[in-house]
CSV table of C-alpha atoms in Angstrom, one decimal:
chain,number,residue,atom,x,y,z
A,1,MET,CA,-48.7,-8.3,6.6
A,2,VAL,CA,-46.9,-10.7,9.0
A,3,GLU,CA,-43.7,-8.7,8.6
A,4,ILE,CA,-45.5,-5.4,9.5
A,5,GLU,CA,-47.0,-7.0,12.5
A,6,ASP,CA,-43.6,-8.3,13.6
A,7,LYS,CA,-42.1,-4.8,13.3
A,8,ALA,CA,-44.9,-3.3,15.4
A,9,HIS,CA,-44.4,-6.0,18.0
A,10,ARG,CA,-40.7,-5.2,18.2
A,11,LYS,CA,-41.4,-1.5,18.7
A,12,ARG,CA,-43.7,-2.4,21.7
A,13,MET,CA,-41.2,-4.8,23.3
A,14,PRO,CA,-40.1,-3.5,26.7
A,15,ASP,CA,-36.5,-2.5,27.1
A,16,GLY,CA,-35.9,-5.2,29.7
A,17,MET,CA,-37.2,-7.9,27.4
A,18,ARG,CA,-35.0,-6.6,24.5
A,19,ARG,CA,-31.9,-6.8,26.7
A,20,ALA,CA,-32.8,-10.3,27.8
A,21,LEU,CA,-33.3,-11.4,24.2
A,22,ALA,CA,-30.0,-9.8,23.2
A,23,ALA,CA,-28.2,-11.6,26.1
A,24,ALA,CA,-29.7,-14.9,25.0
A,25,LEU,CA,-28.7,-14.4,21.4
A,26,HIS,CA,-25.1,-13.5,22.5
A,27,THR,CA,-25.0,-16.8,24.4
A,28,VAL,CA,-25.6,-18.7,21.2
A,29,PHE,CA,-23.9,-16.2,18.8
A,30,PRO,CA,-21.3,-14.3,20.8
A,31,PRO,CA,-20.2,-11.0,19.4
A,32,ARG,CA,-17.2,-11.1,17.1
A,33,CYS,CA,-14.6,-8.5,16.0
A,34,ILE,CA,-15.8,-7.0,12.7
A,35,CYS,CA,-12.3,-7.3,11.3
A,36,CYS,CA,-10.7,-10.6,12.5
A,37,GLY,CA,-13.6,-12.5,14.0
A,38,ASP,CA,-12.2,-12.9,17.5
A,39,ALA,CA,-14.6,-12.7,20.4
A,40,VAL,CA,-15.4,-9.2,21.7
A,41,GLY,CA,-17.7,-7.8,24.3
A,42,SER,CA,-20.4,-6.1,22.1
A,43,ASP,CA,-21.9,-6.2,18.7
A,44,HIS,CA,-20.1,-4.3,15.9
A,45,GLY,CA,-17.0,-4.1,18.1
A,46,MET,CA,-13.3,-4.7,17.5
A,47,CYS,CA,-10.7,-6.7,19.5
A,48,SER,CA,-7.9,-4.8,21.1
A,49,PRO,CA,-5.2,-5.6,18.4
A,50,CYS,CA,-7.5,-4.6,15.5
A,51,TRP,CA,-8.6,-1.4,17.3
A,52,GLN,CA,-4.9,-0.4,17.9
A,53,GLU,CA,-4.3,-0.8,14.2
A,54,ALA,CA,-7.4,1.0,13.1
A,55,ASN,CA,-5.7,4.4,12.6
A,56,PHE,CA,-8.8,6.5,13.4
A,57,ILE,CA,-8.3,10.1,12.3
A,58,THR,CA,-8.6,12.3,15.3
A,59,GLY,CA,-7.0,15.6,16.5
A,60,THR,CA,-5.9,18.2,14.0
A,61,VAL,CA,-6.8,17.4,10.4
A,62,CYS,CA,-6.9,19.2,7.1
A,63,ASP,CA,-10.3,20.9,7.0
A,64,CYS,CA,-10.5,20.3,3.2
A,65,CYS,CA,-9.5,16.7,2.7
A,66,GLY,CA,-9.5,15.2,6.2
A,67,VAL,CA,-5.9,14.0,6.3
A,68,PRO,CA,-4.3,14.1,9.8
A,69,LEU,CA,-1.9,17.0,10.5
A,70,PRO,CA,0.9,17.1,13.1
A,71,GLY,CA,0.5,19.1,16.3
A,72,GLU,CA,-2.6,20.6,17.9
A,73,SER,CA,-4.5,23.6,16.6
A,74,ALA,CA,-7.7,25.4,17.5
A,75,THR,CA,-7.8,27.1,14.1
A,76,ILE,CA,-8.8,25.8,10.7
A,77,GLU,CA,-5.8,24.1,9.0
A,78,LEU,CA,-5.1,23.0,5.5
A,79,CYS,CA,-2.5,20.5,4.3
A,80,ASP,CA,0.2,21.4,1.8
A,81,GLU,CA,-1.6,19.6,-1.0
A,82,CYS,CA,-4.8,21.5,-0.5
A,83,LEU,CA,-3.0,24.8,-0.2
A,84,SER,CA,-1.0,24.2,-3.4
A,85,GLU,CA,-3.9,22.8,-5.4
A,86,PRO,CA,-7.3,24.1,-4.1
A,87,ARG,CA,-10.1,21.6,-4.2
A,88,PRO,CA,-13.4,22.2,-5.9
A,89,TRP,CA,-15.2,21.4,-2.6
A,90,ASP,CA,-15.2,23.3,0.7
A,91,ARG,CA,-14.6,20.9,3.6
A,92,GLY,CA,-13.9,17.2,4.1
A,93,ARG,CA,-13.5,14.5,6.7
A,94,ALA,CA,-12.5,10.8,6.8
A,95,ALA,CA,-13.0,8.2,9.5
A,96,PHE,CA,-9.6,6.4,9.4
A,97,LEU,CA,-6.5,6.0,7.3
A,98,TYR,CA,-6.4,3.5,4.5
A,99,ALA,CA,-3.9,1.3,6.3
A,100,GLY,CA,-3.9,-1.6,8.8
A,101,THR,CA,-7.4,-2.5,10.1
A,102,GLY,CA,-8.9,0.3,8.1
A,103,ARG,CA,-7.7,-1.1,4.8
A,104,LYS,CA,-8.8,-4.6,5.8
A,105,LEU,CA,-12.3,-3.4,6.6
A,106,VAL,CA,-12.6,-1.4,3.3
A,107,LEU,CA,-11.5,-4.4,1.2
A,108,ALA,CA,-13.8,-6.8,3.0
A,109,PHE,CA,-16.7,-4.4,2.6
A,110,LYS,CA,-16.0,-3.6,-1.0
A,111,HIS,CA,-14.8,-6.9,-2.5
A,112,ALA,CA,-15.9,-9.7,-0.1
A,113,ASP,CA,-19.6,-8.7,0.2
A,114,ARG,CA,-19.4,-8.0,3.9
A,115,LEU,CA,-22.6,-6.1,4.1
A,116,ASP,CA,-22.8,-6.8,7.8
A,117,LEU,CA,-20.1,-4.0,8.0
A,118,VAL,CA,-22.5,-1.3,6.7
A,119,PRO,CA,-24.0,-0.4,10.2
A,120,PRO,CA,-20.7,0.0,12.1
A,121,LEU,CA,-18.8,1.6,9.2
A,122,GLY,CA,-21.6,4.0,8.4
A,123,GLU,CA,-21.8,5.0,12.1
A,124,MET,CA,-18.0,5.6,12.1
A,125,LEU,CA,-18.3,7.8,9.0
A,126,ALA,CA,-21.3,9.7,10.4
A,127,ARG,CA,-19.2,10.4,13.6
A,128,ALA,CA,-16.2,11.6,11.6
A,129,ALA,CA,-18.4,13.9,9.4
A,130,ARG,CA,-20.1,15.5,12.4
A,131,PRO,CA,-18.2,18.8,12.0
A,132,LEU,CA,-19.6,19.1,8.4
A,133,ILE,CA,-23.2,18.5,9.2
A,134,GLU,CA,-25.7,21.4,9.1
A,135,PRO,CA,-29.5,21.7,8.7
A,136,GLY,CA,-30.8,21.5,5.1
A,137,MET,CA,-27.8,19.5,3.9
A,138,VAL,CA,-28.3,16.8,1.2
A,139,ILE,CA,-26.3,13.6,1.3
A,140,ALA,CA,-25.3,11.9,-1.9
A,141,PRO,CA,-23.0,9.0,-2.8
A,142,VAL,CA,-20.3,8.8,-5.5
A,143,PRO,CA,-22.1,6.9,-8.3
A,144,LEU,CA,-21.1,3.6,-9.9
A,145,HIS,CA,-21.5,3.0,-13.6
A,146,ARG,CA,-24.4,0.6,-14.3
A,147,MET,CA,-22.1,-2.1,-15.7
A,148,ARG,CA,-20.0,-2.1,-12.5
A,149,MET,CA,-23.2,-2.0,-10.5
A,150,VAL,CA,-24.3,-5.2,-12.2
A,151,ARG,CA,-21.1,-7.0,-11.4
A,152,ARG,CA,-20.8,-5.8,-7.8
A,153,MET,CA,-24.6,-5.9,-7.1
A,154,PHE,CA,-24.3,-2.9,-4.7
A,155,ASN,CA,-22.8,0.6,-4.5
A,156,GLN,CA,-20.8,0.6,-1.2
A,157,SER,CA,-20.8,4.4,-1.2
A,158,ALA,CA,-24.6,4.5,-1.4
A,159,LEU,CA,-24.9,2.1,1.5
A,160,LEU,CA,-22.6,4.3,3.6
A,161,ALA,CA,-24.6,7.4,2.6
A,162,GLN,CA,-27.9,5.8,3.5
A,163,THR,CA,-26.6,4.8,7.0
A,164,MET,CA,-25.3,8.4,7.5
A,165,SER,CA,-28.7,9.7,6.6
A,166,LYS,CA,-30.2,7.6,9.4
A,167,HIS,CA,-27.7,8.9,11.9
A,168,THR,CA,-27.9,12.6,10.9
A,169,ARG,CA,-31.6,12.7,9.9
A,170,LEU,CA,-30.6,14.4,6.6
A,171,PRO,CA,-32.1,13.4,3.3
A,172,CYS,CA,-30.1,11.1,1.1
A,173,VAL,CA,-30.5,11.1,-2.7
A,174,VAL,CA,-28.8,7.9,-3.8
A,175,ASP,CA,-29.0,8.6,-7.5
A,176,LEU,CA,-28.2,12.3,-7.4
A,177,PHE,CA,-25.1,11.8,-9.6
A,178,ASP,CA,-24.9,9.7,-12.8
A,179,ARG,CA,-21.7,8.1,-14.0
A,180,ARG,CA,-22.3,8.6,-17.7
A,181,ARG,CA,-19.4,6.4,-18.9
A,182,ALA,CA,-17.5,3.4,-17.5
A,183,THR,CA,-14.1,4.5,-16.3
A,184,PRO,CA,-11.1,2.1,-15.8
A,185,SER,CA,-10.1,1.5,-12.2
A,186,GLN,CA,-8.2,4.3,-10.6
A,187,GLU,CA,-5.8,1.9,-8.9
A,188,GLY,CA,-2.2,2.4,-10.0
A,189,LEU,CA,-2.8,5.7,-11.8
A,190,SER,CA,-1.0,9.0,-11.1
A,191,ARG,CA,-2.8,12.0,-9.7
A,192,ALA,CA,-3.1,13.6,-13.1
A,193,GLU,CA,-4.2,10.3,-14.7
A,194,ARG,CA,-6.9,9.9,-12.1
A,195,HIS,CA,-8.4,13.3,-12.8
A,196,GLN,CA,-8.2,12.6,-16.6
A,197,ASN,CA,-9.9,9.3,-16.1
A,198,VAL,CA,-13.0,10.8,-14.6
A,199,GLN,CA,-13.1,14.0,-16.6
A,200,ASP,CA,-16.7,14.5,-17.9
A,201,ALA,CA,-17.7,11.1,-16.6
A,202,ILE,CA,-20.0,12.3,-13.8
A,203,ARG,CA,-23.0,14.6,-13.9
A,204,LEU,CA,-25.8,15.6,-11.6
A,205,ARG,CA,-29.1,14.2,-12.9
A,206,PRO,CA,-31.1,17.1,-14.3
A,207,LYS,CA,-34.3,16.1,-12.4
A,208,TYR,CA,-32.6,16.9,-9.1
A,209,ALA,CA,-31.2,20.3,-10.1
A,210,ALA,CA,-34.0,22.2,-8.4
A,211,LYS,CA,-33.7,20.1,-5.3
A,212,ILE,CA,-30.0,21.0,-4.6
A,213,LYS,CA,-30.0,24.6,-5.9
A,214,GLY,CA,-28.7,26.8,-3.2
A,215,ARG,CA,-28.2,23.9,-0.8
A,216,HIS,CA,-25.2,22.2,0.9
A,217,VAL,CA,-24.3,18.8,-0.7
A,218,LEU,CA,-22.3,16.2,1.2
A,219,VAL,CA,-20.7,13.7,-1.2
A,220,VAL,CA,-19.9,10.3,0.3
A,221,ASP,CA,-17.3,7.7,-0.9
A,222,ASP,CA,-15.5,4.8,0.6
A,223,VAL,CA,-11.9,5.9,-0.1
A,224,LEU,CA,-10.4,9.3,-0.8
A,225,THR,CA,-7.0,9.1,-2.6
A,226,SER,CA,-6.3,11.9,-5.0
A,227,GLY,CA,-9.8,13.3,-4.7
A,228,ALA,CA,-10.4,13.1,-8.5
A,229,THR,CA,-13.8,11.4,-8.2
A,230,MET,CA,-14.9,13.6,-5.3
A,231,ALA,CA,-13.8,16.6,-7.4
A,232,ALA,CA,-15.9,15.5,-10.4
A,233,CYS,CA,-19.0,15.2,-8.2
A,234,ALA,CA,-18.3,18.6,-6.5
A,235,GLU,CA,-17.9,20.3,-9.9
A,236,ALA,CA,-21.2,18.7,-11.1
A,237,ALA,CA,-23.0,19.8,-8.0
A,238,ARG,CA,-21.7,23.4,-8.3
A,239,ALA,CA,-22.6,23.5,-11.9
A,240,ALA,CA,-26.2,22.6,-11.0
A,241,GLY,CA,-26.4,25.4,-8.4
A,242,ALA,CA,-25.3,23.9,-5.1
A,243,ARG,CA,-24.3,26.6,-2.6
A,244,GLN,CA,-21.6,24.5,-0.9
A,245,VAL,CA,-20.1,21.1,-1.3
A,246,SER,CA,-18.4,19.0,1.4
A,247,VAL,CA,-17.0,15.5,1.2
A,248,ALA,CA,-16.8,12.5,3.6
A,249,ALA,CA,-14.8,9.3,3.0
A,250,LEU,CA,-14.6,6.2,5.1
A,251,ALA,CA,-10.9,5.9,4.6
A,252,ARG,CA,-8.2,8.5,3.6
A,253,VAL,CA,-5.1,7.4,1.7
A,254,ALA,CA,-2.1,9.3,3.2
A,255,LYS,CA,1.4,9.2,1.7
A,256,ASP,CA,3.1,8.2,5.0
A,257,ALA,CA,0.5,5.5,5.9
């Protein structure tokens, strides 16, 4: 009851008082760069060096996998990889390349329990995925096997998906997909081995089949490399009747990054 009353009190707090409280907190706990910890001017910000090494994906990108493309184009473009081997999903976007600051943030979030990164990283991903968003879409994270969930204690993709849900006001079904068997890490595997590794490992939970039938599903993950895991989720969603599937990843691995 006390917690509920505190929340109600915060909602009634005037904007001026909130700003004064935030300023007082910053005096005691000054904002720090989310990557290196140096002092910055605002919460969830980055210092200049980290920002310059963040490799945010902007400009012309592959409309299917989100990898940056050279030049400027007003038309829909696809990279050579997506042209030669069509994906089982329709469109895709990523916030930044898996290199420099982007790689450091992903590793800190995924392996160093930096859950304070969820709000800024989720907001970055929501911003990058804006071209994909449409009314009636359902957001769902790539699933973790229950044994890996026990070891890690959280699904980083689910946390990103839930934050995106708040920014887009779209429903998020965190357990839409089920990883039926534990798969070895994809790290160090070839493209073919990655696809073989997740073959038949992911399904859409039958209880949600009616919920996504005829709808657009947005699959969320932290890193997109070969796209094998995203492909497994997309195929499962289509098999259950999804009208369209798009993907959004926090970081995109690029060959030249």
